[in-house]
JSON list of C-alpha atoms in Angstrom, two decimals:
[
{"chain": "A", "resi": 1, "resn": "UNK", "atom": "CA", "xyz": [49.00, -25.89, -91.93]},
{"chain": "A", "resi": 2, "resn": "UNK", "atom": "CA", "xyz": [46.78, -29.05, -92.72]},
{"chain": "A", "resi": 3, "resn": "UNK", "atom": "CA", "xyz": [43.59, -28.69, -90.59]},
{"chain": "A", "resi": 4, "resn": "UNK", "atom": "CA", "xyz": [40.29, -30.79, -90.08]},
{"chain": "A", "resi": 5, "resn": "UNK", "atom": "CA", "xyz": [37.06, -29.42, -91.90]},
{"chain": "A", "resi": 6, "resn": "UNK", "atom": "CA", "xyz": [33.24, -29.93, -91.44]},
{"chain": "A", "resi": 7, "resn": "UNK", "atom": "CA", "xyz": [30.39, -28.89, -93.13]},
{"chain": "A", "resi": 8, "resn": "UNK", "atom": "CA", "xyz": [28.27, -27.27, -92.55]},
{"chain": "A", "resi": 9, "resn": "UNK", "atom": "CA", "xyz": [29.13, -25.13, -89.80]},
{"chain": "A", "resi": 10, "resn": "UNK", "atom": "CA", "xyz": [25.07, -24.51, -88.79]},
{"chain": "A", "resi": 11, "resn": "UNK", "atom": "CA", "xyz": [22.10, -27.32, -89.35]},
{"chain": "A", "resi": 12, "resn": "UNK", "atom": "CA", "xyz": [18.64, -26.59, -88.71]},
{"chain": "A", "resi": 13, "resn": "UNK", "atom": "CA", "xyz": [16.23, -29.66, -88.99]},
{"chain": "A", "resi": 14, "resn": "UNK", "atom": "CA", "xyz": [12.94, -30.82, -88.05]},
{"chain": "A", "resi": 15, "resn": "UNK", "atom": "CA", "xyz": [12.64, -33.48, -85.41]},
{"chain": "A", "resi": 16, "resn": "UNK", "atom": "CA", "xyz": [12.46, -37.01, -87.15]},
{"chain": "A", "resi": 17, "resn": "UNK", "atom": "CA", "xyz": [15.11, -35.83, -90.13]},
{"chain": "A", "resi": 18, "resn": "UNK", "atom": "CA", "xyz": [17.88, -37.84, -90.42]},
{"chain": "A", "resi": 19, "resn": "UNK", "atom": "CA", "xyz": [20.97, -35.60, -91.05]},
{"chain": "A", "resi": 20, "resn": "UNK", "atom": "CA", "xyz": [24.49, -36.05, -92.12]},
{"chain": "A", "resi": 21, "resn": "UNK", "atom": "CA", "xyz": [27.16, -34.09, -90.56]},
{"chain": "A", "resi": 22, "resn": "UNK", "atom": "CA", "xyz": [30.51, -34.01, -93.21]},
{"chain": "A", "resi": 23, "resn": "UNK", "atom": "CA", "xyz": [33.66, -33.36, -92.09]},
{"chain": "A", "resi": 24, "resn": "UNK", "atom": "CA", "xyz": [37.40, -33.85, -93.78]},
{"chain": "A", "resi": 25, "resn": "UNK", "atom": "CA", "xyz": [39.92, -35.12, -91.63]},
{"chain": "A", "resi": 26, "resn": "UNK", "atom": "CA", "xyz": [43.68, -34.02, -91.97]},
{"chain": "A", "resi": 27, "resn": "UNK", "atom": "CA", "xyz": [45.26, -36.34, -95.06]},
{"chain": "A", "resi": 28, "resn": "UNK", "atom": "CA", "xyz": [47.55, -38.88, -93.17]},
{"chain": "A", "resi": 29, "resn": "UNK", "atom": "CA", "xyz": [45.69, -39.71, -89.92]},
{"chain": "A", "resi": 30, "resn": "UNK", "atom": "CA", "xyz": [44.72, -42.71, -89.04]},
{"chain": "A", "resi": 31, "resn": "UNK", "atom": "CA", "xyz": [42.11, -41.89, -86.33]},
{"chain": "A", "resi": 32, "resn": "UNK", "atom": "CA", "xyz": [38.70, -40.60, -86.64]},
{"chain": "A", "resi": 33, "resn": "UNK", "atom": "CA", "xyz": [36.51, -39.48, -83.71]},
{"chain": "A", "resi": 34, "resn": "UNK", "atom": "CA", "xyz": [33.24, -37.85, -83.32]},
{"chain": "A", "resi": 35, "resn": "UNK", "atom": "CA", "xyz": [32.87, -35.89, -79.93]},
{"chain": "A", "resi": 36, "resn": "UNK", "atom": "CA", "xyz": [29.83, -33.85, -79.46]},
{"chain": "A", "resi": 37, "resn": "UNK", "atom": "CA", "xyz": [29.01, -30.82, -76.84]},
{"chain": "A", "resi": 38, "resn": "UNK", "atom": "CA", "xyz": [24.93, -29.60, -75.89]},
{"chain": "A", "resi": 39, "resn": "UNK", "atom": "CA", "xyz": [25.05, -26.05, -74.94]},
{"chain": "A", "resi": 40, "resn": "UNK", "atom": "CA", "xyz": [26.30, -25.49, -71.24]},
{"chain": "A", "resi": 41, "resn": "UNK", "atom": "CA", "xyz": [27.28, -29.10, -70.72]},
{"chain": "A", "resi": 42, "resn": "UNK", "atom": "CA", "xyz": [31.14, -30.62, -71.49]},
{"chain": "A", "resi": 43, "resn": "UNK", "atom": "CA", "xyz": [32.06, -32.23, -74.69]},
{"chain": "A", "resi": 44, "resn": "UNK", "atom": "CA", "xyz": [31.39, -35.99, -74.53]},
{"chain": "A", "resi": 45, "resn": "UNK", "atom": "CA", "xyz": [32.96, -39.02, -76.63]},
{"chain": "A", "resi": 46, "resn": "UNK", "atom": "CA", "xyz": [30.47, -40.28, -79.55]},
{"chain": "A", "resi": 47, "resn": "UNK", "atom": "CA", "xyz": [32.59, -42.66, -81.78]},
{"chain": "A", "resi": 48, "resn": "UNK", "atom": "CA", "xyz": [35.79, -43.45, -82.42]},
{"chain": "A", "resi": 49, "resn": "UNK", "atom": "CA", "xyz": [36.95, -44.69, -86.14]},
{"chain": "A", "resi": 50, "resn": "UNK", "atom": "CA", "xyz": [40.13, -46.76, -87.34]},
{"chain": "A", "resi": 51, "resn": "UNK", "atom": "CA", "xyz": [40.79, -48.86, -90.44]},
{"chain": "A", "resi": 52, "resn": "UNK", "atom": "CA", "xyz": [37.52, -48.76, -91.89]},
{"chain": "A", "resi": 53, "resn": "UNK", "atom": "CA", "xyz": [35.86, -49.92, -88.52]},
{"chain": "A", "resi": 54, "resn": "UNK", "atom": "CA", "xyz": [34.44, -48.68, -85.54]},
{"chain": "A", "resi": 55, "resn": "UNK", "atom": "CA", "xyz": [37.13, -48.81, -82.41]},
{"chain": "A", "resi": 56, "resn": "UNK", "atom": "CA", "xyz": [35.04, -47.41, -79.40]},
{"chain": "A", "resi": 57, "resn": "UNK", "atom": "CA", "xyz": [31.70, -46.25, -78.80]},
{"chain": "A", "resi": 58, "resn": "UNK", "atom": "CA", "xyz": [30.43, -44.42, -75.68]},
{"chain": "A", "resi": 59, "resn": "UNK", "atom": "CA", "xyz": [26.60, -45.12, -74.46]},
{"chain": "A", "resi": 60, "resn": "UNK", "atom": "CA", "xyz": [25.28, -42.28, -76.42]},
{"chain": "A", "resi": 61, "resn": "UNK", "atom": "CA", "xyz": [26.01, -43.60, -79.52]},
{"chain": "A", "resi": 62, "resn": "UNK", "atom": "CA", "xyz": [23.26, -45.71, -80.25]},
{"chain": "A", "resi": 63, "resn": "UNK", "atom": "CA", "xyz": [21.43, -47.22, -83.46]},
{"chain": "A", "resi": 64, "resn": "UNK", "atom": "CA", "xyz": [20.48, -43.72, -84.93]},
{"chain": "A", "resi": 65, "resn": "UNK", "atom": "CA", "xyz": [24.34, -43.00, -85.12]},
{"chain": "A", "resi": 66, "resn": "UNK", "atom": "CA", "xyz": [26.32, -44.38, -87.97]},
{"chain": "A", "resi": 67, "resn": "UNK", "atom": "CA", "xyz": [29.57, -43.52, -89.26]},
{"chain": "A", "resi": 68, "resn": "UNK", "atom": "CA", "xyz": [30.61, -43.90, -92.47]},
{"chain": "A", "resi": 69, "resn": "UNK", "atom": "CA", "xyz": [33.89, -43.45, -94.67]},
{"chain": "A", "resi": 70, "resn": "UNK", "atom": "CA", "xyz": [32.75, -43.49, -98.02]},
{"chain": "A", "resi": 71, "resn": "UNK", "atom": "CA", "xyz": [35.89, -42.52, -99.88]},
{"chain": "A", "resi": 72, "resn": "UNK", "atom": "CA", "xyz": [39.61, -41.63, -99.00]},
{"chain": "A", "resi": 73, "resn": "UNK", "atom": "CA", "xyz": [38.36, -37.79, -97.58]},
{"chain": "A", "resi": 74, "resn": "UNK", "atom": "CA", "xyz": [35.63, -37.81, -95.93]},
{"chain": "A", "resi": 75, "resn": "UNK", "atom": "CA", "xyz": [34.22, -38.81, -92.60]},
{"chain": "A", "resi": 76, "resn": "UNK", "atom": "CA", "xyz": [30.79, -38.65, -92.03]},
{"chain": "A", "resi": 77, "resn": "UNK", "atom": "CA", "xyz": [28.13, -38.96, -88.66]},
{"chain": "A", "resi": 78, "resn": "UNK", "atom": "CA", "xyz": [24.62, -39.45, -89.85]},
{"chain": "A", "resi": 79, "resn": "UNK", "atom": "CA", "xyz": [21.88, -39.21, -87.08]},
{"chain": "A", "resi": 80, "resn": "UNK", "atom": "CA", "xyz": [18.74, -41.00, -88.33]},
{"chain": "A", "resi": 81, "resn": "UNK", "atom": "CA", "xyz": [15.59, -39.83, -86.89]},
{"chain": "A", "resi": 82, "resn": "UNK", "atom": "CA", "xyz": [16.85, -36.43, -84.98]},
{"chain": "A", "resi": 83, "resn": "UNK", "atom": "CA", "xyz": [15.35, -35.91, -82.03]},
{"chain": "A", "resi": 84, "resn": "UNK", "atom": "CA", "xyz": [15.15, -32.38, -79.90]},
{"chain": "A", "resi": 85, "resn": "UNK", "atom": "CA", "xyz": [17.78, -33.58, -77.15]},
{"chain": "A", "resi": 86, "resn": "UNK", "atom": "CA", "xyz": [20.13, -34.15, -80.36]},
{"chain": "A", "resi": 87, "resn": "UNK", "atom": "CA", "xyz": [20.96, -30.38, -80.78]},
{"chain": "A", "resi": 88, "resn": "UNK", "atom": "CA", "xyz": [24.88, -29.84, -80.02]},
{"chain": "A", "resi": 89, "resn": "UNK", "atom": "CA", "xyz": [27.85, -28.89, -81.62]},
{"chain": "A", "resi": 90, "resn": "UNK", "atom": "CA", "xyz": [29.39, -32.15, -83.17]},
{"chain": "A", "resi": 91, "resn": "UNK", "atom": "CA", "xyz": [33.36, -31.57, -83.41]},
{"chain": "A", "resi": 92, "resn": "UNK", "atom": "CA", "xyz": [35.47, -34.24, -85.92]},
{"chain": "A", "resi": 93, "resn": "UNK", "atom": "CA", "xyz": [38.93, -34.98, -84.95]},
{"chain": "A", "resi": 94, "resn": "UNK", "atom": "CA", "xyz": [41.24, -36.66, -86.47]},
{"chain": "A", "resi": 95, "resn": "UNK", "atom": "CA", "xyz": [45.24, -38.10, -84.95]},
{"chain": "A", "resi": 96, "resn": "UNK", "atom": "CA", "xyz": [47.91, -39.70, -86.47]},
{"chain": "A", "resi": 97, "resn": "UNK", "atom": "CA", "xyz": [47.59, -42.62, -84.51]},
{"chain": "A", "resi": 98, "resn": "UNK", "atom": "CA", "xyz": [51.13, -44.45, -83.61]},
{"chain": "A", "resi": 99, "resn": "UNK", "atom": "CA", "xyz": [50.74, -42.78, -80.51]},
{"chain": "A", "resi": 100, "resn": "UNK", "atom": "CA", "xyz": [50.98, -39.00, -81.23]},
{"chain": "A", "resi": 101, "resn": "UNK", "atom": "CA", "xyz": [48.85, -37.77, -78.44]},
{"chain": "A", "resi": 102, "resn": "UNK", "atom": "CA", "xyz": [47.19, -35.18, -80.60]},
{"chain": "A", "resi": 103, "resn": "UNK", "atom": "CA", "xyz": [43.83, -34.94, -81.56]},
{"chain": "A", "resi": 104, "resn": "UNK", "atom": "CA", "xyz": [43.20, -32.29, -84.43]},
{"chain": "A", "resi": 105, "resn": "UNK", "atom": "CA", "xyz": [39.58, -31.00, -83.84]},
{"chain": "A", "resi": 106, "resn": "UNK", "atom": "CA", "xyz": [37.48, -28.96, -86.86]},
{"chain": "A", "resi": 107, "resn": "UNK", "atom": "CA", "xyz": [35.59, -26.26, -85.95]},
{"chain": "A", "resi": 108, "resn": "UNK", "atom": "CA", "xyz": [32.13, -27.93, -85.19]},
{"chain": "A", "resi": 109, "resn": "UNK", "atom": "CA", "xyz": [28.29, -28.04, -86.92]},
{"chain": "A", "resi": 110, "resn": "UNK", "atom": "CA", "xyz": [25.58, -26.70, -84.80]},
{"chain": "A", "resi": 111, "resn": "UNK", "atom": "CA", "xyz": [23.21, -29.03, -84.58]},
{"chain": "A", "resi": 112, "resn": "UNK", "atom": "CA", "xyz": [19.65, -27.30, -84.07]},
{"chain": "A", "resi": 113, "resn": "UNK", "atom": "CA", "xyz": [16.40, -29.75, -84.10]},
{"chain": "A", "resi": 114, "resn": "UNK", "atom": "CA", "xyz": [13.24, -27.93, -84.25]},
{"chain": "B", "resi": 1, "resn": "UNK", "atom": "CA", "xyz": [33.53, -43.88, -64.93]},
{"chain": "B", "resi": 2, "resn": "UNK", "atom": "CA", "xyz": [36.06, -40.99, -65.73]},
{"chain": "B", "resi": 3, "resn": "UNK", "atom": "CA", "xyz": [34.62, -37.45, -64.20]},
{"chain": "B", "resi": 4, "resn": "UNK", "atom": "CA", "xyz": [36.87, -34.46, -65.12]},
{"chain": "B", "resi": 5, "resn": "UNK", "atom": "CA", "xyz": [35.61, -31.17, -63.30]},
{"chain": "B", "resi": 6, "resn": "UNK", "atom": "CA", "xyz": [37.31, -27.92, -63.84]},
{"chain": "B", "resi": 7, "resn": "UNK", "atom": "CA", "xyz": [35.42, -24.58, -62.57]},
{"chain": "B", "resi": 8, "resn": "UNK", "atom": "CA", "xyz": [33.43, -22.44, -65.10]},
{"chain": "B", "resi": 9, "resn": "UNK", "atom": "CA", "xyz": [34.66, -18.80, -64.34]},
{"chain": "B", "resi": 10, "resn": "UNK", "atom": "CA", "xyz": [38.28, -17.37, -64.16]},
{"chain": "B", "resi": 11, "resn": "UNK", "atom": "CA", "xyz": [39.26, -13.84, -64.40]},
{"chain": "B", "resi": 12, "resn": "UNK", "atom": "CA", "xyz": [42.96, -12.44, -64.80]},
{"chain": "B", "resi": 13, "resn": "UNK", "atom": "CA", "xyz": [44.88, -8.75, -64.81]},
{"chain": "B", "resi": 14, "resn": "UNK", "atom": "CA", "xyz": [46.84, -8.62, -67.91]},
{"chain": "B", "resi": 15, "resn": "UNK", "atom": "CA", "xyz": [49.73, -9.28, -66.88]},
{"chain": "B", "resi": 16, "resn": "UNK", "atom": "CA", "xyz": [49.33, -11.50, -64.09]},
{"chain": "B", "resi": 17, "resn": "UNK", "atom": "CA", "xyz": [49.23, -15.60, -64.15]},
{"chain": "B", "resi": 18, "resn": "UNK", "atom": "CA", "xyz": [46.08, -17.54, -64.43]},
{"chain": "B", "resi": 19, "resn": "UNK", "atom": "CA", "xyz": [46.12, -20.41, -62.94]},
{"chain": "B", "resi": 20, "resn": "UNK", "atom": "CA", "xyz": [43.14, -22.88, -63.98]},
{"chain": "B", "resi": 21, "resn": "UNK", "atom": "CA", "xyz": [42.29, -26.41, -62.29]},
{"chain": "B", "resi": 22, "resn": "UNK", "atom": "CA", "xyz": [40.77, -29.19, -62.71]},
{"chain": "B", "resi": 23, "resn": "UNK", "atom": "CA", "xyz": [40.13, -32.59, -60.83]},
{"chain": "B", "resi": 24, "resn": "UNK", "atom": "CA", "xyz": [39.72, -36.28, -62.32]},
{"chain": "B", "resi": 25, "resn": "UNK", "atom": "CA", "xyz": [38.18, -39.53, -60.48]},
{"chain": "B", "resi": 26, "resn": "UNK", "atom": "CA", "xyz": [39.52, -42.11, -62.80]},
{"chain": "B", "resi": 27, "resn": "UNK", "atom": "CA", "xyz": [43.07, -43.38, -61.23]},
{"chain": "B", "resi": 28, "resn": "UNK", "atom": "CA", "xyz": [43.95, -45.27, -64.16]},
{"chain": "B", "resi": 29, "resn": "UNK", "atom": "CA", "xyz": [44.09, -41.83, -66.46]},
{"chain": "B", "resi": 30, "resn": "UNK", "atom": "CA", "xyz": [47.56, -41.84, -67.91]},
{"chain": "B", "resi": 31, "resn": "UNK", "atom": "CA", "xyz": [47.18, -38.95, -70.12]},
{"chain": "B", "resi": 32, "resn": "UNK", "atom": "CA", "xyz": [46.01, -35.77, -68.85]},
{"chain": "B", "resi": 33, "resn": "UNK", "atom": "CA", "xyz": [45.73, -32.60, -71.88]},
{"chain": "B", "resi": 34, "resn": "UNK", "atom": "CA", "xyz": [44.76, -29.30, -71.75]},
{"chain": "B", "resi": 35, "resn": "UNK", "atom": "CA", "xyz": [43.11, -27.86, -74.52]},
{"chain": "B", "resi": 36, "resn": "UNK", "atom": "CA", "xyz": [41.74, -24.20, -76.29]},
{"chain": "B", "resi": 37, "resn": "UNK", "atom": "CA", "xyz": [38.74, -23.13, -77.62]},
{"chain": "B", "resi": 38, "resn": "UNK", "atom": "CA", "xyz": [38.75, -19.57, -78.78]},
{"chain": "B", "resi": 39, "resn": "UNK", "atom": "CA", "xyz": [35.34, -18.71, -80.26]},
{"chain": "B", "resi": 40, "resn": "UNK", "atom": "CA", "xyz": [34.21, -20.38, -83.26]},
{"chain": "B", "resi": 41, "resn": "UNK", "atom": "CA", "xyz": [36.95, -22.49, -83.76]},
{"chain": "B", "resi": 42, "resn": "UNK", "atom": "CA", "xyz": [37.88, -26.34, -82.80]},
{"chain": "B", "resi": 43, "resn": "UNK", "atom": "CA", "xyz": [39.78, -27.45, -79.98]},
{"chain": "B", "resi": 44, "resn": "UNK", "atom": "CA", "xyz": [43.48, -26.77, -80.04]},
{"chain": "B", "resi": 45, "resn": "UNK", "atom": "CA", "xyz": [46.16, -28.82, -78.15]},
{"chain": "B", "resi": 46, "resn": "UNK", "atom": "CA", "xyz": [48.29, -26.94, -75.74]},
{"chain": "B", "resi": 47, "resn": "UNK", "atom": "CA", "xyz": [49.70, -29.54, -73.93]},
{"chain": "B", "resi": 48, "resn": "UNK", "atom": "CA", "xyz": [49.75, -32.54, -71.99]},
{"chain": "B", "resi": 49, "resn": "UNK", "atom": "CA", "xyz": [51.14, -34.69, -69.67]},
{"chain": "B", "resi": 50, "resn": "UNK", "atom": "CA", "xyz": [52.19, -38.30, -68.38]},
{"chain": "B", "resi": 51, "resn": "UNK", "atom": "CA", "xyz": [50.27, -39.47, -65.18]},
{"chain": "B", "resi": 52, "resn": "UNK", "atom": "CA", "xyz": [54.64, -40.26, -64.57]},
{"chain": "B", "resi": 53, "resn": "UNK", "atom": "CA", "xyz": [55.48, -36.55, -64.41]},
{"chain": "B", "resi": 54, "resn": "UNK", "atom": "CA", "xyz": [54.42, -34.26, -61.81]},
{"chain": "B", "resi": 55, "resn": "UNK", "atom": "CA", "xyz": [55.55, -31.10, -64.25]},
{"chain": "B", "resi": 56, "resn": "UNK", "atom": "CA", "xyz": [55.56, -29.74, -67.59]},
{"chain": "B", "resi": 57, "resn": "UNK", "atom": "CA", "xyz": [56.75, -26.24, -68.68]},
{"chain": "B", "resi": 58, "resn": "UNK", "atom": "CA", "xyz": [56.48, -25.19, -72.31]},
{"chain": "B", "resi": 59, "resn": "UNK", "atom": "CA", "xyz": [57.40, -21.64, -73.06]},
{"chain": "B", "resi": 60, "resn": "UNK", "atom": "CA", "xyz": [54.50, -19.84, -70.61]},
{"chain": "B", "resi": 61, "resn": "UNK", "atom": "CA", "xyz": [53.01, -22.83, -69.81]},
{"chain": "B", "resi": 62, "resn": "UNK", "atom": "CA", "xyz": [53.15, -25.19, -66.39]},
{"chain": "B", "resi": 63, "resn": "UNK", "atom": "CA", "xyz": [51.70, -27.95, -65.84]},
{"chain": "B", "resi": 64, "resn": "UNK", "atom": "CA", "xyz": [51.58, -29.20, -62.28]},
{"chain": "B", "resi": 65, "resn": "UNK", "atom": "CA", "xyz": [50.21, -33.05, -61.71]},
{"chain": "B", "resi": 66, "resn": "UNK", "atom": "CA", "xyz": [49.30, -34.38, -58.12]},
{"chain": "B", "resi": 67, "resn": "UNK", "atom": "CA", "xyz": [48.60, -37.56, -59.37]},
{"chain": "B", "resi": 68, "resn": "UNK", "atom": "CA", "xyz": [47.85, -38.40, -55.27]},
{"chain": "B", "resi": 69, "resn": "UNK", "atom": "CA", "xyz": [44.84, -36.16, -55.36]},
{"chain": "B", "resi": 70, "resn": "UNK", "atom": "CA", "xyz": [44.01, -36.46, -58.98]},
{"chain": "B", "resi": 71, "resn": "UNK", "atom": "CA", "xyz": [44.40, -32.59, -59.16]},
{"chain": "B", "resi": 72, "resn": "UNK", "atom": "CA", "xyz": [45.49, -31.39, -62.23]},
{"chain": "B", "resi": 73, "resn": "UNK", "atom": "CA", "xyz": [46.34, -27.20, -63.32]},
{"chain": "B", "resi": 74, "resn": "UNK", "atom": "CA", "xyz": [47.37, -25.08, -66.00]},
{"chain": "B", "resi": 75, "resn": "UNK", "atom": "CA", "xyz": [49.27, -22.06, -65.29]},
{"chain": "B", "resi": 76, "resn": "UNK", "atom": "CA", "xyz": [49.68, -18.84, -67.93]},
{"chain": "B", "resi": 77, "resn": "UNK", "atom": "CA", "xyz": [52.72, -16.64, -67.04]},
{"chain": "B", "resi": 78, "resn": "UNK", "atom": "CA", "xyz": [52.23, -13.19, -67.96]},
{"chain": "B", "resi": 79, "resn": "UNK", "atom": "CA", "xyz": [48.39, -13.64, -69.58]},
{"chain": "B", "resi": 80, "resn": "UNK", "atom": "CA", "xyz": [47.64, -11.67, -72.66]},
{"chain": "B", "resi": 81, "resn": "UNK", "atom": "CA", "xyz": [44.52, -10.88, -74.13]},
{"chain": "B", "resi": 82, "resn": "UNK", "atom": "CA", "xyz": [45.00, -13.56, -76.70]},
{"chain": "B", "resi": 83, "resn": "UNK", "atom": "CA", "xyz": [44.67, -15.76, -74.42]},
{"chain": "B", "resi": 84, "resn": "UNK", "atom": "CA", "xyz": [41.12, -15.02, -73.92]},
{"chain": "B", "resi": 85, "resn": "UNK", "atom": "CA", "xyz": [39.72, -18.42, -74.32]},
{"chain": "B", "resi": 86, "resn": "UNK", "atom": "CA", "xyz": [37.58, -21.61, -72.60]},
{"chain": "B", "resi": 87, "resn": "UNK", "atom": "CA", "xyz": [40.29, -24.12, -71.50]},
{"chain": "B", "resi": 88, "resn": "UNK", "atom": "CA", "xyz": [39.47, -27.64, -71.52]},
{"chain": "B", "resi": 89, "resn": "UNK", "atom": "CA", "xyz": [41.27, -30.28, -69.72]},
{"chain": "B", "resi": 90, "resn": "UNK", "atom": "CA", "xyz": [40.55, -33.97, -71.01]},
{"chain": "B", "resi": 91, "resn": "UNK", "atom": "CA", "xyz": [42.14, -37.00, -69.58]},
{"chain": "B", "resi": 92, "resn": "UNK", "atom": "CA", "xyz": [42.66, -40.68, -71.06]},
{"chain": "B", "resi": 93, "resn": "UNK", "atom": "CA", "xyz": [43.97, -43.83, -70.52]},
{"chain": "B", "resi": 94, "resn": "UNK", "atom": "CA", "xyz": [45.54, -44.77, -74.02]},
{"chain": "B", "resi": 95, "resn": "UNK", "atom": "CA", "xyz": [46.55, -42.51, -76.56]},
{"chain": "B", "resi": 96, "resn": "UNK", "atom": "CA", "xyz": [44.87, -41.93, -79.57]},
{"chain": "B", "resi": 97, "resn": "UNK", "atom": "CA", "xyz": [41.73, -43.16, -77.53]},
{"chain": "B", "resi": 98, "resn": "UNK", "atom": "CA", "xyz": [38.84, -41.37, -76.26]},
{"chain": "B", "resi": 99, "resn": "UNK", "atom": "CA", "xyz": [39.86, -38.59, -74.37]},
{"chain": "B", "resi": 100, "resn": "UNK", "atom": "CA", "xyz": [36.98, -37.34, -71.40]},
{"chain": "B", "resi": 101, "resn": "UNK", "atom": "CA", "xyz": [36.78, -33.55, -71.40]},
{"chain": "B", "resi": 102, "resn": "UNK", "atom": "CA", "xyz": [35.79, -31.07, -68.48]},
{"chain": "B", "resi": 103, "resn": "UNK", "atom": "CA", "xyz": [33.25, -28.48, -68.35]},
{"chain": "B", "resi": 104, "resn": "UNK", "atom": "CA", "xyz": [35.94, -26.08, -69.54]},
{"chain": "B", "resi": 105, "resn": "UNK", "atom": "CA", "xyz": [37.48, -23.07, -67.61]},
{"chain": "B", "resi": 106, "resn": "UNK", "atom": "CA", "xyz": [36.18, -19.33, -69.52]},
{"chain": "B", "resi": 107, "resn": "UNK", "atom": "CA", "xyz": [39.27, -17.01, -69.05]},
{"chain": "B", "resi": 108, "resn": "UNK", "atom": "CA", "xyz": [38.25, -13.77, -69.42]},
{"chain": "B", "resi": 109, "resn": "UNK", "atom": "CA", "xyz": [41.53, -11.20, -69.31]},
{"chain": "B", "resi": 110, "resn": "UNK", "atom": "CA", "xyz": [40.70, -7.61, -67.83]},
{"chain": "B", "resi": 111, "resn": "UNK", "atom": "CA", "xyz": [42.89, -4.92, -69.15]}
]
């Protein structure tokens, strides 16, 4: 069964790294998303992707978050300048689109910032 | 803006139903989902509903809606231990938008 991806599952990085979080959406959807969740609190809305452009951001999603879909696979969240409140577990998903109602989530990177 | 609360604890015979809840704020939600996270995977789709319906049954599965006091619950018939799990129940107004989760519901099944 075709399933979303990300890599790597664990990231450990020093405060002021930028990191790039990779993930591989399922082959034929059309939607992209980036949700995030820091330990103990719920899982909150980052960005949301569609043909080649961003569709929605939330308020968290400011200018050290980009997204970027650099080839036909891949869909990637690079954080600039990481900062300590930045640790979470960032979950891809991916949908369809044309109104499916699902959202196919990968497993998640762990975010730590030291 | 949207607020989805669900409570953090739930505990369940084997056997027995679980019934988990959860409440939303935002009356313009047309889409209301339940999800599961078993550990150290993504979030898996077990169902959803139309703000239209007030219920949904799939297999062991019922969703009620009271769309009047924005209450939304997932019940389990017959709970196994595979359904050990944190349920999350997300809401949103478009499909294929952003959904807004909950805090997420641990169900922990004693045998």
């Amino acid at each position: 069964e075709p399933e979303v991806t990300q890599t790597p599952s664990h990231q450990v990085t020093q405060m002021g790294q930028e990191v790039i979080l990779r993930c591989v959406p399922i082959s034929n959807h059309l939607y992209f998303y980036w949700y995030r969740q820091i330990l103990g609190q719920k899982v909150e809305f980052l960005v949301s992707f569609y043909n080649n452009e961003i569709s929605e951001k939330s308020e968290i999603f400011d200018d050290q978050f980009s997204v970027e879909r650099p080839d036909g696979s891949n869909f990637t969240l690079k954080i600039r300048s990481t900062k300590l409140e930045d640790s979470a577990m960032y979950f891809c998903a991916s949908s369809e689109g044309l109104a499916t109602h699902e959202q196919f989530f990968g497993p998640g990177t762990r975010l730590t910032v030291l | 803006g949207e607020d989805v609360e669900q409570s953090l604890f739930l505990s369940v015979r084997e056997g027995d139903s679980s019934v988990i809840n959860c409440t939303y704020t935002d009356s313009s939600s047309t889409y209301l989902y339940w999800y599961k996270q078993e550990p150290g995977a993504g979030l898996q789709l077990l169902t959803y509903i139309f703000s239209n319906m007030d219920m949904k049954q799939d297999q062991r599965l019922t969703v009620l809606l009271n769309k009047k006091d924005k209450h939304l619950s997932l019940r389990i018939a017959d709970t196994q231990t595979g359904d050990s799990a944190i349920y999350f129940c997300a809401e949103s107004i478009i499909p294929d938008e952003k959904l807004t989760f909950g805090t997420g519901t641990r169900l922990t099944i004693i045998p």
